[in-house]
XYZ file of C-alpha atoms in Angstrom:
685
model
C 36.048 -8.168 -15.525
C 36.289 -4.639 -14.085
C 37.117 -3.248 -17.526
C 34.137 -5.054 -19.071
C 31.818 -3.600 -16.423
C 33.240 -0.134 -17.071
C 32.710 -0.481 -20.833
C 29.095 -1.577 -20.345
C 28.532 1.290 -17.915
C 29.879 3.829 -20.380
C 27.677 2.448 -23.176
C 24.521 2.517 -21.027
C 25.140 5.605 -18.901
C 27.594 7.631 -20.979
C 30.803 9.417 -20.071
C 31.097 10.923 -16.624
C 30.389 14.646 -16.260
C 32.286 16.986 -13.913
C 30.374 18.659 -11.092
C 30.915 22.017 -12.806
C 28.672 20.752 -15.618
C 25.568 20.753 -13.405
C 24.507 24.148 -14.764
C 24.405 22.676 -18.275
C 21.801 20.106 -17.186
C 19.195 22.753 -16.201
C 15.965 22.505 -18.174
C 14.124 24.960 -20.424
C 10.313 24.894 -20.171
C 9.901 22.903 -23.380
C 11.920 20.007 -21.899
C 10.667 20.423 -18.333
C 7.048 19.886 -19.419
C 7.524 16.335 -20.756
C 9.912 15.440 -17.922
C 7.839 16.596 -14.950
C 4.317 16.615 -16.423
C 4.222 13.427 -18.478
C 2.394 11.660 -15.629
C -0.572 14.058 -15.240
C -0.762 14.537 -19.009
C -0.842 10.807 -19.645
C -3.250 10.097 -16.778
C -6.092 11.429 -18.925
C -5.632 8.309 -21.066
C -7.155 6.162 -18.318
C -8.891 8.587 -15.918
C -12.147 8.546 -17.925
C -11.913 4.781 -18.196
C -11.600 4.440 -14.419
C -14.785 6.478 -13.937
C -16.695 4.308 -16.405
C -15.404 1.056 -14.892
C -16.883 2.007 -11.519
C -20.209 3.305 -12.855
C -20.816 0.183 -14.965
C -20.795 -1.890 -11.787
C -24.456 -0.886 -11.672
C -24.977 -1.661 -15.355
C -25.713 1.153 -17.815
C -28.165 2.946 -15.529
C -25.627 5.263 -13.925
C -23.494 6.333 -16.890
C -25.399 9.645 -16.941
C -23.361 10.611 -13.842
C -20.140 10.638 -15.879
C -20.212 14.325 -16.992
C -20.851 15.543 -13.440
C -18.075 13.424 -11.995
C -15.720 14.624 -14.741
C -16.665 18.245 -13.958
C -15.732 17.635 -10.318
C -12.345 16.276 -11.396
C -11.741 19.298 -13.649
C -12.564 21.767 -10.875
C -10.313 19.870 -8.488
C -7.485 19.946 -11.042
C -7.847 23.721 -11.389
C -7.741 24.251 -7.612
C -4.697 22.001 -7.155
C -2.745 23.605 -10.015
C -3.451 27.108 -8.684
C -2.401 25.992 -5.206
C 0.893 24.498 -6.365
C 1.712 27.616 -8.360
C 1.759 29.324 -4.969
C 4.106 26.619 -3.649
C 6.737 27.028 -6.380
C 6.897 30.771 -5.732
C 7.029 30.454 -1.933
C 9.473 27.499 -1.805
C 11.707 27.608 -4.899
C 14.486 25.483 -3.382
C 12.740 22.191 -4.225
C 11.237 19.655 -1.877
C 7.715 20.726 -2.792
C 5.067 19.396 -0.439
C 7.648 17.888 1.914
C 9.436 21.184 2.481
C 6.170 23.120 2.869
C 4.784 20.724 5.464
C 8.046 20.175 7.358
C 8.593 23.938 7.620
C 5.053 24.895 8.627
C 3.538 21.824 10.295
C 6.616 20.158 11.758
C 9.085 17.364 10.842
C 6.716 14.489 11.681
C 4.000 15.827 9.374
C 6.676 16.423 6.732
C 7.677 12.773 6.960
C 4.045 11.738 6.462
C 4.062 13.640 3.173
C 7.477 12.266 2.210
C 6.450 8.666 2.896
C 3.176 9.121 1.001
C 4.927 10.644 -2.007
C 7.644 7.985 -2.132
C 4.990 5.260 -2.139
C 3.019 7.146 -4.770
C 6.056 7.568 -7.003
C 6.532 3.808 -6.950
C 2.852 3.360 -7.822
C 3.180 5.928 -10.626
C 5.835 3.811 -12.303
C 3.874 0.590 -11.818
C 0.477 1.927 -12.956
C 1.830 3.982 -15.863
C 3.869 1.121 -17.286
C 1.052 -1.410 -16.761
C -1.418 0.937 -18.455
C 0.959 1.453 -21.367
C 1.301 -2.298 -21.784
C -2.520 -2.494 -21.733
C -2.688 -0.174 -24.728
C -0.073 -2.212 -26.588
C -2.135 -5.340 -25.951
C -5.262 -3.511 -27.185
C -3.527 -3.141 -30.546
C -1.887 -6.608 -30.444
C -3.938 -8.972 -28.202
C -1.560 -11.874 -28.875
C 0.983 -10.209 -26.551
C -1.264 -10.609 -23.508
C 0.707 -13.586 -22.183
C 3.904 -11.468 -22.136
C 2.336 -8.652 -20.131
C 4.521 -8.913 -17.003
C 7.811 -9.430 -18.843
C 7.116 -6.441 -21.098
C 6.282 -4.223 -18.118
C 9.449 -5.085 -16.191
C 11.522 -4.636 -19.346
C 10.128 -1.139 -19.868
C 11.058 -0.220 -16.280
C 14.639 -1.325 -16.933
C 14.806 0.789 -20.108
C 13.393 3.837 -18.304
C 15.926 3.480 -15.507
C 18.790 3.174 -18.001
C 17.733 6.329 -19.877
C 17.342 8.315 -16.651
C 20.788 7.227 -15.481
C 22.143 9.208 -18.438
C 20.941 12.440 -16.813
C 17.829 14.578 -16.605
C 18.481 16.702 -19.670
C 19.268 13.727 -21.880
C 16.162 11.839 -20.707
C 14.139 14.997 -21.423
C 15.356 15.035 -25.003
C 14.491 11.353 -25.385
C 10.986 11.715 -23.923
C 9.940 15.128 -25.259
C 8.862 13.997 -28.728
C 6.579 11.120 -27.575
C 4.846 13.391 -25.037
C 4.177 16.139 -27.557
C 3.058 13.583 -30.170
C 0.599 12.141 -27.648
C -0.806 15.574 -26.800
C -1.133 16.446 -30.497
C -2.744 13.083 -31.285
C -5.326 13.336 -28.489
C -6.205 16.927 -29.382
C -6.599 15.975 -33.056
C -8.743 12.977 -32.085
C -10.940 15.085 -29.800
C -11.253 17.843 -32.386
C -12.118 15.385 -35.166
C -14.648 13.498 -33.030
C -16.387 16.648 -31.794
C -16.479 18.076 -35.334
C -18.132 14.890 -36.587
C -20.644 15.091 -33.749
C -21.502 18.713 -34.560
C -21.787 17.779 -38.249
C -24.301 15.047 -37.416
C -21.948 12.090 -37.950
C -21.225 11.152 -34.346
C -18.658 8.369 -33.903
C -19.969 5.086 -32.473
C -17.776 2.890 -30.287
C -17.458 -0.846 -30.922
C -18.961 -1.468 -27.466
C -21.972 0.813 -27.981
C -24.207 -2.150 -28.826
C -23.125 -4.148 -25.786
C -25.270 -4.330 -22.711
C -23.759 -4.499 -19.247
C -24.996 -6.795 -16.530
C -24.813 -5.183 -13.111
C -22.365 -6.712 -10.673
C -23.963 -8.803 -7.908
C -25.339 -6.479 -5.241
C -24.869 -3.327 -7.360
C -28.168 -3.261 -9.242
C -31.027 -0.901 -8.289
C -28.784 1.256 -6.102
C -30.459 4.159 -4.322
C -29.732 6.599 -1.542
C -26.465 6.097 0.319
C -25.403 3.165 -1.884
C -25.739 5.307 -5.020
C -23.836 8.136 -3.338
C -21.009 5.760 -2.463
C -20.887 4.511 -6.067
C -20.640 8.083 -7.326
C -17.929 8.957 -4.787
C -15.998 5.831 -5.707
C -16.149 6.796 -9.385
C -14.985 10.310 -8.509
C -12.039 8.991 -6.504
C -11.047 6.742 -9.417
C -11.261 9.682 -11.831
C -8.929 11.657 -9.573
C -6.084 9.570 -10.975
C -5.947 12.415 -13.512
C -4.232 14.492 -10.796
C -1.350 12.153 -10.108
C 2.045 13.736 -10.592
C 0.819 17.351 -10.426
C 3.160 18.051 -7.489
C 6.283 16.799 -9.329
C 7.035 20.255 -10.759
C 7.118 21.764 -7.264
C 9.705 19.131 -6.257
C 11.894 19.891 -9.251
C 12.070 23.709 -9.236
C 15.906 23.679 -8.879
C 16.138 21.787 -12.181
C 14.628 24.714 -14.146
C 16.578 27.487 -15.795
C 16.421 30.936 -14.238
C 14.081 32.513 -13.281
C 13.296 29.150 -11.725
C 10.041 29.908 -9.897
C 8.453 31.736 -12.805
C 9.425 29.045 -15.309
C 8.125 26.317 -12.996
C 4.826 28.153 -12.439
C 4.405 28.700 -16.191
C 5.091 25.027 -16.883
C 2.583 23.995 -14.216
C -0.091 26.266 -15.691
C 0.490 24.846 -19.171
C 0.329 21.319 -17.816
C -2.988 21.981 -16.033
C -4.595 23.578 -19.078
C -3.533 20.797 -21.463
C -4.617 18.053 -19.040
C -8.054 19.617 -18.461
C -8.708 20.049 -22.194
C -7.695 16.464 -23.029
C -9.596 14.911 -20.112
C -12.751 16.875 -20.917
C -12.543 15.965 -24.599
C -12.027 12.244 -23.975
C -14.888 12.126 -21.458
C -17.240 13.973 -23.809
C -16.373 11.654 -26.697
C -16.819 8.571 -24.515
C -20.388 9.690 -23.793
C -21.061 10.649 -27.429
C -19.674 7.357 -28.788
C -21.478 5.358 -26.054
C -18.394 3.522 -24.792
C -19.406 0.598 -22.539
C -16.510 -0.899 -20.613
C -16.314 -3.196 -17.580
C -13.619 -4.799 -15.453
C -15.116 -8.248 -16.162
C -15.600 -8.704 -19.889
C -18.013 -11.570 -19.226
C -20.539 -9.046 -17.861
C -20.910 -7.590 -21.386
C -23.979 -8.906 -23.191
C -23.375 -9.263 -26.927
C -19.596 -9.643 -26.650
C -18.585 -12.141 -29.325
C -15.085 -13.066 -28.201
C -13.807 -15.348 -25.457
C -14.655 -13.154 -22.479
C -12.456 -15.178 -20.107
C -9.244 -14.642 -22.113
C -9.857 -11.742 -24.527
C -9.459 -8.332 -22.874
C -11.738 -5.481 -23.859
C -10.134 -2.577 -25.686
C -9.391 0.531 -23.663
C -11.542 3.667 -23.946
C -8.811 5.451 -25.927
C -8.553 2.526 -28.350
C -12.330 2.380 -28.886
C -12.518 6.135 -29.516
C -9.592 6.106 -31.952
C -11.144 3.216 -33.863
C -14.551 4.911 -34.034
C -13.218 8.347 -35.017
C -10.486 7.414 -37.502
C -12.309 4.641 -39.376
C -11.600 1.297 -37.731
C -8.870 -0.606 -35.975
C -6.730 -0.851 -39.122
C -6.530 2.874 -39.801
C -3.388 4.940 -39.456
C -5.043 7.180 -36.873
C -5.899 4.197 -34.678
C -2.360 2.842 -34.651
C -0.883 6.307 -34.179
C -3.054 6.990 -31.119
C -2.357 3.540 -29.671
C 1.380 3.832 -30.216
C 1.530 7.380 -28.832
C -0.671 6.479 -25.844
C 1.271 3.339 -24.998
C 4.566 5.182 -25.315
C 3.540 8.205 -23.239
C 1.962 6.029 -20.542
C 5.213 4.135 -20.202
C 7.209 7.365 -20.316
C 4.846 8.890 -17.723
C 6.809 6.865 -15.233
C 9.609 9.310 -16.020
C 7.872 11.839 -13.757
C 8.490 9.469 -10.870
C 12.034 8.728 -12.056
C 12.744 12.430 -11.585
C 10.597 13.114 -8.514
C 11.599 10.076 -6.450
C 15.393 10.607 -6.660
C 15.049 14.350 -5.992
C 12.876 13.830 -2.919
C 15.077 10.962 -1.722
C 18.114 13.206 -2.064
C 16.529 15.913 0.093
C 15.476 13.340 2.703
C 18.990 11.872 2.695
C 20.435 15.368 3.157
C 18.133 15.736 6.173
C 19.373 12.337 7.413
C 16.040 10.536 7.035
C 17.359 8.172 4.345
C 20.830 6.684 3.702
C 23.323 9.346 2.659
C 24.133 7.434 -0.538
C 20.827 8.671 -1.978
C 22.147 12.249 -1.842
C 25.152 11.413 -4.031
C 25.043 12.251 -7.738
C 26.240 9.662 -10.225
C 28.479 9.948 -13.275
C 25.863 11.907 -15.229
C 24.961 14.195 -12.297
C 21.706 12.307 -11.728
C 20.825 10.776 -8.370
C 21.662 7.289 -9.620
C 21.051 5.373 -6.389
C 17.515 6.730 -6.148
C 16.819 5.811 -9.776
C 18.018 2.239 -9.248
C 16.067 1.880 -5.987
C 12.836 3.057 -7.654
C 13.328 0.686 -10.594
C 13.897 -2.314 -8.323
C 10.835 -1.673 -6.127
C 8.499 -0.804 -9.022
C 9.687 -3.808 -11.046
C 9.035 -6.102 -8.091
C 5.543 -4.642 -7.671
C 4.718 -5.185 -11.343
C 5.905 -8.758 -11.097
C 3.908 -9.421 -7.922
C 0.669 -7.965 -9.359
C 1.202 -9.380 -12.887
C 1.228 -5.829 -14.338
C -2.550 -5.555 -13.885
C -3.835 -1.971 -13.885
C -7.049 -3.079 -12.176
C -5.120 -4.620 -9.265
C -2.618 -1.765 -8.976
C -4.970 1.201 -9.337
C -6.481 0.653 -5.880
C -3.070 1.314 -4.311
C -2.801 4.554 -6.223
C -3.546 8.272 -5.549
C -3.821 7.892 -1.757
C -0.355 9.345 -1.266
C -1.034 12.149 -3.749
C -4.019 13.500 -1.854
C -2.289 13.090 1.493
C 0.482 15.375 0.242
C -2.038 17.715 -1.437
C -4.016 18.196 1.775
C -1.090 18.669 4.136
C 0.874 20.929 1.775
C -2.104 23.260 1.242
C -2.678 23.369 4.995
C 0.992 24.221 5.429
C 0.707 27.016 2.876
C -2.229 28.515 4.813
C 0.017 28.695 7.882
C 2.802 30.124 5.725
C 0.590 33.008 4.579
C -0.681 33.570 8.122
C 2.906 33.991 9.271
C 3.660 36.342 6.379
C 0.590 38.484 7.122
C 1.700 39.005 10.724
C 4.813 40.863 9.565
C 3.762 42.366 6.205
C 2.691 46.032 6.223
C 2.393 46.813 2.497
C -1.373 46.889 1.666
C -0.863 45.531 -1.866
C 1.228 42.605 -0.660
C -1.252 41.907 2.138
C -4.082 41.663 -0.405
C -1.959 39.324 -2.507
C -1.174 37.167 0.539
C -4.859 36.983 1.485
C -5.775 35.879 -2.028
C -3.056 33.214 -1.974
C -4.228 32.055 1.461
C -7.794 31.748 0.167
C -6.625 29.649 -2.799
C -4.568 27.355 -0.570
C -7.343 27.138 2.021
C -9.819 26.068 -0.658
C -7.261 23.573 -1.942
C -6.773 22.095 1.534
C -10.527 21.769 2.060
C -11.260 20.160 -1.307
C -8.297 17.780 -1.354
C -9.015 16.824 2.263
C -12.557 15.827 1.290
C -11.199 13.833 -1.651
C -8.708 12.104 0.663
C -11.580 11.017 2.914
C -13.497 9.782 -0.134
C -10.491 7.839 -1.395
C -10.001 6.220 2.013
C -13.670 5.274 2.288
C -13.990 3.876 -1.213
C -10.596 2.275 -1.827
C -9.310 1.206 1.577
C -10.764 -2.306 1.586
C -9.997 -2.803 -2.111
C -6.251 -2.601 -1.628
C -5.477 0.956 -0.563
C -4.722 -0.378 2.915
C -1.515 -1.839 1.459
C -0.381 1.649 0.437
C -1.243 2.924 3.937
C 0.777 0.134 5.554
C 3.721 0.802 3.217
C 3.643 4.534 4.020
C 3.483 3.875 7.777
C 6.414 1.448 7.621
C 8.407 3.928 5.542
C 7.626 6.709 8.050
C 8.850 4.530 10.918
C 11.969 3.558 8.959
C 12.847 7.175 8.223
C 12.408 8.122 11.868
C 14.686 5.231 12.857
C 17.341 6.256 10.319
C 17.318 9.841 11.608
C 17.571 8.587 15.194
C 20.546 6.430 14.223
C 22.341 9.314 12.505
C 21.651 11.622 15.456
C 22.903 9.064 17.989
C 26.008 8.418 15.896
C 26.737 12.138 15.613
C 26.379 12.557 19.387
C 28.638 9.578 20.003
C 31.362 10.863 17.682
C 31.230 14.527 18.688
C 34.393 15.930 20.291
C 33.464 17.298 23.706
C 36.891 18.863 24.434
C 39.389 20.761 22.288
C 41.828 17.832 21.961
C 39.710 14.810 22.828
C 40.801 11.748 20.875
C 43.673 13.553 19.122
C 46.533 12.467 21.432
C 47.426 8.836 22.099
C 47.780 8.336 25.851
C 49.657 5.001 25.727
C 52.114 3.076 23.560
C 51.626 1.590 20.109
C 51.856 -2.213 20.087
C 52.204 -3.500 16.513
C 51.461 -7.064 15.396
C 52.293 -8.370 11.924
C 50.295 -11.484 11.034
C 52.406 -14.076 9.214
C 51.089 -17.023 7.232
C 54.387 -17.795 5.465
C 57.657 -16.065 4.764
C 57.277 -14.368 1.399
C 57.309 -10.939 -0.220
C 53.954 -9.689 1.206
C 55.189 -10.580 4.716
C 58.477 -8.718 4.166
C 56.581 -5.659 2.931
C 54.223 -5.748 5.933
C 57.192 -5.976 8.330
C 58.939 -3.105 6.567
C 55.840 -0.922 6.738
C 55.248 -1.789 10.404
C 58.845 -0.790 11.238
C 58.423 2.448 9.287
C 55.493 3.332 11.541
C 57.930 3.241 14.532
C 55.747 1.375 17.045
C 56.878 1.019 20.662
C 56.514 -2.763 20.439
C 56.673 -4.862 17.261
C 55.829 -8.563 17.060
C 55.508 -11.053 14.237
C 52.669 -13.473 14.922
C 51.620 -16.770 13.360
C 49.159 -19.513 14.287
C 50.257 -23.171 14.359
C 47.317 -24.813 12.624
C 49.526 -27.600 11.254
C 52.526 -28.400 13.469
C 54.836 -29.431 10.588
C 54.144 -26.213 8.669
C 54.675 -24.158 11.814
C 58.034 -25.818 12.492
C 59.103 -25.232 8.887
C 58.106 -21.554 9.112
C 60.042 -21.167 12.389
C 63.138 -22.622 10.730
C 62.823 -20.310 7.709
C 62.359 -17.370 10.049
C 65.425 -18.302 12.094
C 67.486 -18.614 8.913
C 66.358 -15.196 7.643
C 67.939 -11.889 8.589
C 64.737 -10.221 9.812
C 66.057 -9.516 13.336
C 62.619 -10.030 14.832
C 61.442 -13.065 16.764
C 58.397 -14.967 15.505
C 55.741 -15.700 18.083
C 53.775 -18.902 17.416
C 50.262 -19.301 18.856
C 48.994 -22.822 19.438
C 45.660 -23.806 17.905
C 44.585 -27.256 19.111
C 41.271 -26.951 17.247
C 42.889 -25.786 13.977
C 41.385 -22.301 14.166
C 43.168 -19.123 13.107
C 40.776 -16.378 14.160
C 40.155 -17.340 17.790
C 43.837 -17.573 18.902
C 44.625 -14.205 17.285
C 41.603 -12.554 18.893
C 42.426 -13.997 22.321
C 46.047 -12.827 22.057
C 45.015 -9.327 20.988
C 42.432 -9.084 23.752
C 45.023 -10.299 26.267
C 47.328 -7.433 25.281
C 44.431 -5.006 25.602
C 43.592 -6.264 29.089
C 47.204 -6.102 30.238
C 47.835 -2.656 28.779
C 44.447 -0.898 28.482
C 46.045 2.420 27.435
C 47.980 0.893 24.539
C 46.861 1.125 20.930
C 47.186 -2.215 19.149
C 47.949 -2.042 15.415
C 47.461 -5.265 13.474
C 49.158 -5.378 10.052
C 47.650 -7.937 7.646
C 49.345 -8.699 4.297
C 46.814 -9.053 1.466
C 46.926 -9.916 -2.213
C 45.519 -7.529 -4.822
C 44.267 -9.660 -7.710
C 43.202 -8.847 -11.238
C 40.402 -11.365 -11.737
C 37.228 -11.795 -9.715
C 37.720 -15.540 -9.404
C 41.128 -15.036 -7.789
C 39.381 -13.484 -4.780
C 37.840 -16.895 -4.146
C 41.339 -18.375 -3.904
C 43.030 -15.738 -1.755
C 42.433 -13.371 1.168
C 39.536 -15.277 2.745
C 41.307 -15.702 6.083
C 42.427 -12.068 6.051
C 38.886 -10.841 5.387
C 37.459 -12.923 8.225
C 40.179 -11.784 10.623
C 39.607 -8.135 9.739
C 35.856 -8.430 10.225
C 36.397 -9.802 13.744
C 39.226 -7.462 14.756
C 37.284 -4.366 13.723
C 34.809 -5.057 16.537
C 37.593 -5.105 19.144
C 37.963 -1.730 20.943
C 41.406 -0.118 20.814
C 42.543 -2.161 17.791
C 43.624 -0.616 14.480
C 43.569 -2.952 11.474
C 45.959 -2.070 8.638
C 45.879 -3.868 5.292
C 49.236 -4.036 3.513
C 48.572 -4.767 -0.178
C 50.753 -6.816 -2.474
C 49.767 -6.460 -6.136
C 49.966 -9.763 -7.979
C 51.003 -9.539 -11.597
C 47.419 -10.270 -12.707
C 46.296 -6.976 -11.157
C 48.656 -4.874 -13.255
C 49.425 -7.152 -16.221
C 53.087 -6.437 -15.464
C 55.857 -8.549 -13.962
C 55.942 -8.520 -10.219
C 58.113 -5.759 -8.786
C 61.145 -6.647 -6.647
C 60.774 -6.637 -2.909
C 61.217 -3.234 -1.263
C 64.408 -2.199 0.473
C 64.551 -2.873 4.153
C 64.015 0.200 6.336
C 67.281 2.175 6.562
C 69.033 0.258 3.760
C 69.513 3.360 1.599
C 70.985 5.301 4.499
C 73.344 2.404 5.250
C 74.328 2.014 1.575
C 72.974 -1.528 1.300
C 71.814 -2.896 -2.081
C 68.146 -3.640 -2.723
C 66.976 -6.966 -1.372
C 66.484 -9.665 -3.956
C 63.424 -11.876 -3.992
C 63.705 -14.510 -1.309
C 63.742 -17.422 -3.723
C 66.645 -15.894 -5.744
C 69.031 -14.826 -3.007
C 72.507 -16.298 -3.434
C 73.780 -18.850 -1.054
C 76.350 -17.726 1.480
C 76.931 -18.622 5.032
C 73.174 -18.907 5.327
C 70.985 -21.561 3.794
C 68.873 -20.544 0.763
C 65.360 -19.398 1.700
C 62.695 -21.804 0.503
C 59.981 -20.449 -1.771
C 56.548 -19.520 -0.522
């Protein structure tokens, strides 16, 4: 079974890499872009759609607000990208927003950012995969009933690829990302050229009317402002994942900071161009899209069961000549693939951030350990499990999941930019070079503007999305913050408890060593345990058994008396047929009588070769160990005996008794093959 698991692991994950190979996994810019920026690049595929879905709550009357809302998103993207370019230069060791905030605003504020980002990484996987499945269903509506299964399956595939290592996953995901970017740019260029030439594309939904949602018609004043702000907050999904590059600076080739900043600039430029082009074409082609298809007037399908095509699908169909054209299927395939692969940003950001938090003792230390392929495997698996469960719980619905999204992003944006302002203030207090002071002031102004703008967006997101489901993300972040504080407290308390206060504290045994060998029957494992116990030279050595069945106990006593072990066997009574309680009471009695003694309990155990053999052996030993380990002053020693199934070899002969070589005695034969002499033959086990 173990060999089968190892074979499967090697097929899925690949051969293990030595730690010295870490340098070979560093990323050039061309691979870093699809790995760390696939999320913000792919977000443009649904950011425009999210704006339109909100505005059409009031019918078609408010679609004229779309360009202005999109302009706000573009300006915000520019500010955030410029701000994070400052971060990668100032904090090149990784950790991104968490490190900035923890260093400049304190550990508690840093944990707020960490909790928000961890939640948002989970949401990135869930929303990206669900959106990708949406685009697949737009091209093949018959797959709608398999939505959830497809989404969870894609998460499993993504996790498996990422377990093979960052560089290998980058190679796998680079081509789809670049194909998506090329396809969207070609689509935007073709559509805008047709518009300039007087042959503007027309979306399939252009002829549809939209009935306003109940209570959202004839909005004016504050209600209209809230609708616009809600649309803006939904469009800000285009910014998700922007901070991932700042978390992954150590993964870049040298010069790390410059390469990371260049990659971030390229990502921002490409995302802005694609988002602007898609939004412009959606207005030109008159795309009308709603959350509830039954609110469309003129829709000919079954509105209750037939989903409306996405904005990207409608534009591709209108620009490339219908939903059977090569261009349509290329855009749909590339969009679906890159949306699913956009989750790869989280599969890199989440394990990296978890590793840093584990190093700082805010998460279990296992998350800081690299796996066979030098990836943080435990973090990858944890993210896949949580995101898969979320997709299953919400039926892989983008509409249901999107309300839990982007809150964590803007929390980290706001606090990290505020932290950078304090960072530059501290630098200005000590810097005397006029040129560097001017540069620091400019950087402070950029970060200050970023903090102000992202803070306003955070307030907008809270106001517009809180009651629609964002409160769940807030609750999750708060619980995660409390959990991380508790984990750190536990590690700190444990470290204090285990610290050596004196130069030799705990290094010298003050009393005697009292050894107990637990005996179930007289056989080879028992002989080995006795031999090992003698070799440890305890002050007191006892063989101990429990009389669960009186006949068996009497038989064991007789075998023991007939053997040449030169050690009396102590038999504990057990009127209620228990094994654990009598042993524990005896051990505790020794501890009470001799509080300075160290009690060593030797337990013979079988080592088996098949998983099912564990069900047949060692259960009593495991239970005894689990109870003895909680007894102060008791050392529990397992003495293994390898059964032939564990080595696929014949069982080895019993070991020589201690001192037999020195005395010139021959090796002891197995008990059931010793010749008869003056003593009776030993019965088998």
